[in-house]
Amino acid sequence: MTMFVALDQNGRLITIENSLRGLACKCTCACCDEPVIARKGLIREHHFSHHSNKESCFIQRESLLHLYAKEVIRDQLGLQLPPMPGVYPASVDPTSWWDFEKVDEEVPQLGFQPDLVAHLRDGSQLFIEVAVTSFISEEKLERIKKVGINTVEIDLSDLLFSKLLIPSEEVKTHILKQTQSKTWVYPEQPEIPAQPAITWLMIPPKLPVAEPAAKCIESRFTIMGMWVSARILPTGSVAVRSWSFNPQITELLKSWRNELGGEYNPKYKNWIYFPPAREEVMSRLQQLDKHH
Ligand SMILES: [Zn+2]
């Protein structure tokens, strides 16, 4: 695995293009911390190699995303966030930029460790969790609730399979500015609806389709060895979710959304397909299930 990124002397991710040639880059391996040389010769594709001549390390894109997200948030001392639960800004764009005084990494809390702890001007704190393939567990959520500190989760799973370079301005902007991928973990939404299915769609239920009583019936499928469930919503749309993260299933559901129309709901981590596409989505799920 060729190494195209390393850490510069300030511990920031740097691409081979942006680094000085040779040992002058003063870089270290983002994986094992050993000094690396920027090989920028005429023949081979430019890359980093360990100074010790050790074989290249394999730096997973997931780890890079994690590192980079923490780096840009610490550098920018801020984040664009969706409105906090229970807050309803009157502006056209309800999201807002939050300024931080200081951002710390790896500060152990009672029984858990958030990725970042941001300190706000008013003395309060904000926990920031960076999620790529693993999201906040129930156990962690309970602990966050217990300490009662505002917590936001940034879902970067979309960037895992994109071709965007890490580090790059595009990825940086996505991390900082994109609010669709950010969810308030704490505080929670003020009222917990008895039937969460209704809030999956932020649109008020229109005329229910001719389905008897439009009950929320969940169908479960096994696709590529994973549980995928589909729920018909009172609006006639269908909400599909995979019970554990699987990149192929995510790609598949996303391509259906692009093809048939629909949207991703980051809060419930499910894909909503609108009524005209419902039958098609259900029949595709059934087919995939049979093939298994
Ligand atoms: Zn290494």
CSV table of C-alpha atoms and ligand atoms in Angstrom, one decimal:
chain,number,residue,atom,x,y,z
A,1,MET,CA,0.0,0.0,0.0
A,2,THR,CA,1.6,3.2,-1.1
A,3,MET,CA,1.6,6.0,1.4
A,4,PHE,CA,0.5,9.3,0.0
A,5,VAL,CA,-0.1,11.1,3.2
A,6,ALA,CA,1.9,11.6,6.4
A,7,LEU,CA,1.9,13.9,9.4
A,8,ASP,CA,4.0,17.1,9.2
A,9,GLN,CA,6.1,18.4,12.1
A,10,ASN,CA,3.0,20.0,13.6
A,11,GLY,CA,1.1,16.7,13.5
A,12,ARG,CA,-1.2,17.7,10.7
A,13,LEU,CA,-2.0,15.5,7.8
A,14,ILE,CA,-0.1,16.4,4.6
A,15,THR,CA,-0.2,15.0,1.1
A,16,ILE,CA,2.9,14.1,-0.8
A,17,GLU,CA,2.2,16.9,-3.3
A,18,ASN,CA,2.4,19.5,-0.5
A,19,SER,CA,5.4,18.2,1.3
A,20,LEU,CA,9.1,19.1,0.7
A,21,ARG,CA,11.2,16.4,-0.9
A,22,GLY,CA,13.2,13.9,1.1
A,23,LEU,CA,13.8,14.1,4.9
A,24,ALA,CA,13.3,17.8,4.7
A,25,CYS,CA,9.6,17.2,4.8
A,26,LYS,CA,10.1,16.5,8.5
A,27,CYS,CA,7.2,14.1,8.3
A,28,THR,CA,6.2,11.0,10.3
A,29,CYS,CA,4.1,8.1,9.4
A,30,ALA,CA,0.4,8.6,10.3
A,31,CYS,CA,0.2,5.0,11.3
A,32,CYS,CA,3.4,4.1,13.2
A,33,ASP,CA,4.9,7.5,13.9
A,34,GLU,CA,8.3,6.6,12.4
A,35,PRO,CA,10.1,9.3,10.4
A,36,VAL,CA,9.3,9.1,6.6
A,37,ILE,CA,11.0,10.4,3.5
A,38,ALA,CA,9.0,12.2,0.8
A,39,ARG,CA,10.1,10.3,-2.4
A,40,LYS,CA,9.5,12.8,-5.2
A,41,GLY,CA,11.6,11.5,-7.9
A,42,LEU,CA,11.2,11.3,-11.7
A,43,ILE,CA,10.3,7.7,-12.2
A,44,ARG,CA,8.0,6.4,-9.6
A,45,GLU,CA,4.8,8.0,-8.4
A,46,HIS,CA,5.5,10.3,-5.6
A,47,HIS,CA,5.0,8.7,-2.2
A,48,PHE,CA,6.3,8.6,1.4
A,49,SER,CA,8.4,5.7,2.7
A,50,HIS,CA,9.7,4.9,6.1
A,51,HIS,CA,13.2,6.2,6.8
A,52,SER,CA,14.0,2.8,8.3
A,53,ASN,CA,13.2,1.1,5.0
A,54,LYS,CA,10.5,-0.7,6.8
A,55,GLU,CA,7.5,-1.8,4.6
A,56,SER,CA,4.8,0.8,4.0
A,57,CYS,CA,2.1,1.0,6.6
A,58,PHE,CA,-1.5,0.6,5.6
A,59,ILE,CA,-3.5,3.7,6.7
A,60,GLN,CA,-7.2,3.0,6.5
A,61,ARG,CA,-9.3,5.8,5.1
A,62,GLU,CA,-11.5,5.5,8.2
A,63,SER,CA,-8.5,6.4,10.4
A,64,LEU,CA,-7.5,9.2,8.1
A,65,LEU,CA,-11.1,10.6,8.3
A,66,HIS,CA,-11.0,10.4,12.1
A,67,LEU,CA,-7.7,12.1,12.3
A,68,TYR,CA,-8.5,14.8,9.8
A,69,ALA,CA,-11.9,15.6,11.3
A,70,LYS,CA,-10.3,16.2,14.7
A,71,GLU,CA,-7.5,18.2,13.1
A,72,VAL,CA,-9.8,20.6,11.2
A,73,ILE,CA,-12.2,21.2,14.2
A,74,ARG,CA,-9.2,21.9,16.4
A,75,ASP,CA,-7.7,24.3,13.9
A,76,GLN,CA,-10.9,26.1,13.0
A,77,LEU,CA,-12.2,26.3,16.6
A,78,GLY,CA,-15.7,26.0,15.5
A,79,LEU,CA,-18.4,24.0,13.7
A,80,GLN,CA,-21.6,24.6,11.7
A,81,LEU,CA,-24.3,22.8,13.7
A,82,PRO,CA,-28.0,22.1,13.2
A,83,PRO,CA,-30.4,23.8,15.7
A,84,MET,CA,-30.3,22.3,19.1
A,85,PRO,CA,-33.3,20.1,20.0
A,86,GLY,CA,-36.0,22.3,21.3
A,87,VAL,CA,-34.6,25.4,19.7
A,88,TYR,CA,-36.5,26.8,16.7
A,89,PRO,CA,-34.6,29.6,15.1
A,90,ALA,CA,-36.7,32.0,13.0
A,91,SER,CA,-34.1,32.4,10.3
A,92,VAL,CA,-34.3,30.8,6.9
A,93,ASP,CA,-31.1,28.8,7.7
A,94,PRO,CA,-31.7,27.4,11.1
A,95,THR,CA,-28.1,26.1,11.4
A,96,SER,CA,-25.5,28.2,13.1
A,97,TRP,CA,-21.7,28.4,13.5
A,98,TRP,CA,-20.5,27.6,17.0
A,99,ASP,CA,-17.3,29.2,18.1
A,100,PHE,CA,-15.0,27.3,20.5
A,101,GLU,CA,-12.4,28.8,22.8
A,102,LYS,CA,-10.4,25.6,23.0
A,103,VAL,CA,-10.8,22.1,21.7
A,104,ASP,CA,-9.2,19.1,23.6
A,105,GLU,CA,-8.7,15.6,22.5
A,106,GLU,CA,-8.9,12.5,24.4
A,107,VAL,CA,-10.1,13.8,27.7
A,108,PRO,CA,-11.4,10.8,29.7
A,109,GLN,CA,-14.9,11.4,31.2
A,110,LEU,CA,-16.6,9.1,33.6
A,111,GLY,CA,-16.5,5.8,31.9
A,112,PHE,CA,-16.1,7.1,28.3
A,113,GLN,CA,-14.0,9.3,26.2
A,114,PRO,CA,-15.4,11.6,23.6
A,115,ASP,CA,-13.3,12.3,20.5
A,116,LEU,CA,-13.2,16.0,21.2
A,117,VAL,CA,-14.2,18.2,24.0
A,118,ALA,CA,-14.9,21.8,22.9
A,119,HIS,CA,-14.9,24.6,25.4
A,120,LEU,CA,-17.3,27.5,24.8
A,121,ARG,CA,-17.0,31.1,25.7
A,122,ASP,CA,-19.7,30.8,28.4
A,123,GLY,CA,-17.7,28.1,30.2
A,124,SER,CA,-19.8,25.2,29.0
A,125,GLN,CA,-18.6,22.2,27.1
A,126,LEU,CA,-19.6,20.4,24.0
A,127,PHE,CA,-18.7,16.8,23.3
A,128,ILE,CA,-18.0,16.0,19.7
A,129,GLU,CA,-18.1,12.4,18.4
A,130,VAL,CA,-16.7,11.6,15.0
A,131,ALA,CA,-18.3,8.5,13.5
A,132,VAL,CA,-17.3,6.8,10.3
A,133,THR,CA,-18.4,3.2,10.7
A,134,SER,CA,-19.2,3.0,14.4
A,135,PHE,CA,-21.7,5.2,16.0
A,136,ILE,CA,-22.4,6.1,19.6
A,137,SER,CA,-23.5,3.0,21.5
A,138,GLU,CA,-26.5,2.8,23.9
A,139,GLU,CA,-24.1,2.4,26.8
A,140,LYS,CA,-22.2,5.5,25.8
A,141,LEU,CA,-25.4,7.4,25.3
A,142,GLU,CA,-26.5,6.6,28.8
A,143,ARG,CA,-23.2,7.9,30.2
A,144,ILE,CA,-23.6,11.1,28.2
A,145,LYS,CA,-27.1,11.6,29.5
A,146,LYS,CA,-25.8,11.0,33.0
A,147,VAL,CA,-23.2,13.8,32.8
A,148,GLY,CA,-25.7,15.9,30.9
A,149,ILE,CA,-23.2,17.6,28.5
A,150,ASN,CA,-24.3,18.7,25.1
A,151,THR,CA,-23.1,16.2,22.5
A,152,VAL,CA,-23.0,16.2,18.7
A,153,GLU,CA,-22.2,13.3,16.5
A,154,ILE,CA,-20.7,13.9,13.1
A,155,ASP,CA,-21.4,11.1,10.6
A,156,LEU,CA,-18.7,10.9,8.0
A,157,SER,CA,-19.6,7.6,6.5
A,158,ASP,CA,-20.5,9.4,3.2
A,159,LEU,CA,-16.8,10.3,2.8
A,160,LEU,CA,-15.6,6.8,3.3
A,161,PHE,CA,-16.3,5.8,-0.2
A,162,SER,CA,-15.9,9.1,-1.9
A,163,LYS,CA,-12.9,9.8,-4.1
A,164,LEU,CA,-12.1,13.0,-2.3
A,165,LEU,CA,-8.6,13.4,-1.1
A,166,ILE,CA,-7.8,13.5,2.6
A,167,PRO,CA,-6.6,16.1,3.5
A,168,SER,CA,-8.3,18.5,1.1
A,169,GLU,CA,-10.3,21.7,1.1
A,170,GLU,CA,-13.4,19.8,0.0
A,171,VAL,CA,-13.3,17.3,2.8
A,172,LYS,CA,-12.5,20.1,5.3
A,173,THR,CA,-15.5,22.1,4.2
A,174,HIS,CA,-17.7,19.0,4.4
A,175,ILE,CA,-16.6,18.3,7.9
A,176,LEU,CA,-17.0,21.9,9.1
A,177,LYS,CA,-20.0,23.2,7.2
A,178,GLN,CA,-22.2,20.3,6.2
A,179,THR,CA,-25.0,20.0,8.9
A,180,GLN,CA,-27.0,17.1,7.4
A,181,SER,CA,-24.3,14.8,8.8
A,182,LYS,CA,-24.5,16.2,12.3
A,183,THR,CA,-26.9,15.0,14.9
A,184,TRP,CA,-27.5,16.2,18.4
A,185,VAL,CA,-27.1,13.2,20.7
A,186,TYR,CA,-27.7,15.3,23.8
A,187,PRO,CA,-30.0,17.1,24.6
A,188,GLU,CA,-32.6,14.9,23.1
A,189,GLN,CA,-35.6,16.0,21.2
A,190,PRO,CA,-38.0,17.4,23.8
A,191,GLU,CA,-41.0,15.1,23.1
A,192,ILE,CA,-40.5,11.5,22.3
A,193,PRO,CA,-43.4,10.6,19.9
A,194,ALA,CA,-45.2,7.4,20.7
A,195,GLN,CA,-44.7,6.4,17.1
A,196,PRO,CA,-41.3,7.4,16.0
A,197,ALA,CA,-42.1,6.4,12.4
A,198,ILE,CA,-44.2,9.5,12.0
A,199,THR,CA,-41.2,11.8,12.7
A,200,TRP,CA,-39.0,10.0,10.4
A,201,LEU,CA,-40.5,12.1,7.7
A,202,MET,CA,-40.4,15.7,8.7
A,203,ILE,CA,-43.3,16.4,6.4
A,204,PRO,CA,-46.8,16.4,8.1
A,205,PRO,CA,-48.6,13.3,7.1
A,206,LYS,CA,-50.8,14.2,4.1
A,207,LEU,CA,-53.7,12.1,3.0
A,208,PRO,CA,-53.0,8.6,4.2
A,209,VAL,CA,-52.8,6.2,1.3
A,210,ALA,CA,-55.6,3.7,0.9
A,211,GLU,CA,-53.6,1.3,3.1
A,212,PRO,CA,-55.9,-0.1,5.8
A,213,ALA,CA,-55.3,2.1,8.9
A,214,ALA,CA,-51.8,2.8,7.5
A,215,LYS,CA,-50.1,0.8,10.2
A,216,CYS,CA,-46.4,0.8,10.6
A,217,ILE,CA,-45.6,-2.7,9.6
A,218,GLU,CA,-42.0,-3.6,9.6
A,219,SER,CA,-40.7,-6.2,7.2
A,220,ARG,CA,-37.3,-7.7,7.7
A,221,PHE,CA,-34.9,-8.9,5.0
A,222,THR,CA,-31.5,-10.6,5.1
A,223,ILE,CA,-29.4,-9.0,2.4
A,224,MET,CA,-25.7,-9.7,2.1
A,225,GLY,CA,-25.9,-11.4,5.4
A,226,MET,CA,-27.2,-8.3,7.1
A,227,TRP,CA,-30.6,-7.4,8.6
A,228,VAL,CA,-32.4,-4.8,6.6
A,229,SER,CA,-35.8,-3.6,7.6
A,230,ALA,CA,-38.5,-1.7,5.8
A,231,ARG,CA,-41.3,0.2,7.4
A,232,ILE,CA,-44.3,1.7,5.5
A,233,LEU,CA,-44.9,5.1,7.0
A,234,PRO,CA,-48.3,6.7,7.5
A,235,THR,CA,-47.4,9.0,4.6
A,236,GLY,CA,-47.1,6.0,2.2
A,237,SER,CA,-43.3,6.4,2.0
A,238,VAL,CA,-41.1,3.5,3.0
A,239,ALA,CA,-38.2,3.8,5.4
A,240,VAL,CA,-35.4,1.4,5.0
A,241,ARG,CA,-32.5,0.8,7.4
A,242,SER,CA,-29.7,-1.5,7.7
A,243,TRP,CA,-29.2,-2.8,11.3
A,244,SER,CA,-25.5,-2.6,11.2
A,245,PHE,CA,-23.2,-0.5,9.0
A,246,ASN,CA,-22.4,-2.2,5.7
A,247,PRO,CA,-20.8,-0.1,3.0
A,248,GLN,CA,-22.3,-2.1,0.1
A,249,ILE,CA,-25.8,-1.9,1.5
A,250,THR,CA,-25.3,1.8,2.1
A,251,GLU,CA,-24.2,2.3,-1.5
A,252,LEU,CA,-27.1,0.3,-2.7
A,253,LEU,CA,-29.7,2.2,-0.8
A,254,LYS,CA,-28.1,5.5,-1.8
A,255,SER,CA,-28.2,4.5,-5.5
A,256,TRP,CA,-31.9,3.7,-5.1
A,257,ARG,CA,-32.5,7.1,-3.6
A,258,ASN,CA,-30.7,8.8,-6.5
A,259,GLU,CA,-32.6,6.7,-9.0
A,260,LEU,CA,-36.1,6.6,-7.4
A,261,GLY,CA,-36.1,9.7,-5.3
A,262,GLY,CA,-36.1,9.9,-1.6
A,263,GLU,CA,-33.9,11.1,1.2
A,264,TYR,CA,-31.6,10.0,4.0
A,265,ASN,CA,-32.5,10.7,7.6
A,266,PRO,CA,-29.3,11.0,9.6
A,267,LYS,CA,-31.2,10.9,12.9
A,268,TYR,CA,-32.7,7.5,12.4
A,269,LYS,CA,-30.0,6.5,9.9
A,270,ASN,CA,-32.6,5.3,7.5
A,271,TRP,CA,-33.5,5.9,3.9
A,272,ILE,CA,-36.9,7.2,3.0
A,273,TYR,CA,-38.3,6.5,-0.4
A,274,PHE,CA,-41.5,8.3,-1.4
A,275,PRO,CA,-44.8,6.6,-2.1
A,276,PRO,CA,-44.4,6.3,-5.9
A,277,ALA,CA,-41.2,4.3,-5.4
A,278,ARG,CA,-42.6,2.2,-2.5
A,279,GLU,CA,-43.6,-1.0,-4.4
A,280,GLU,CA,-40.4,-0.9,-6.4
A,281,VAL,CA,-38.2,-0.7,-3.3
A,282,MET,CA,-40.2,-3.4,-1.6
A,283,SER,CA,-39.9,-5.8,-4.5
A,284,ARG,CA,-36.2,-5.1,-4.9
A,285,LEU,CA,-35.7,-5.9,-1.2
A,286,GLN,CA,-37.7,-9.1,-1.6
A,287,GLN,CA,-35.6,-10.2,-4.6
A,288,LEU,CA,-32.3,-9.5,-2.9
A,289,ASP,CA,-33.6,-11.5,0.1
A,290,LYS,CA,-34.5,-14.5,-2.0
A,291,HIS,CA,-31.1,-14.6,-3.7
A,292,HIS,CA,-29.5,-14.9,-0.4
B,1,ZN,ZN,4.4,3.5,9.4
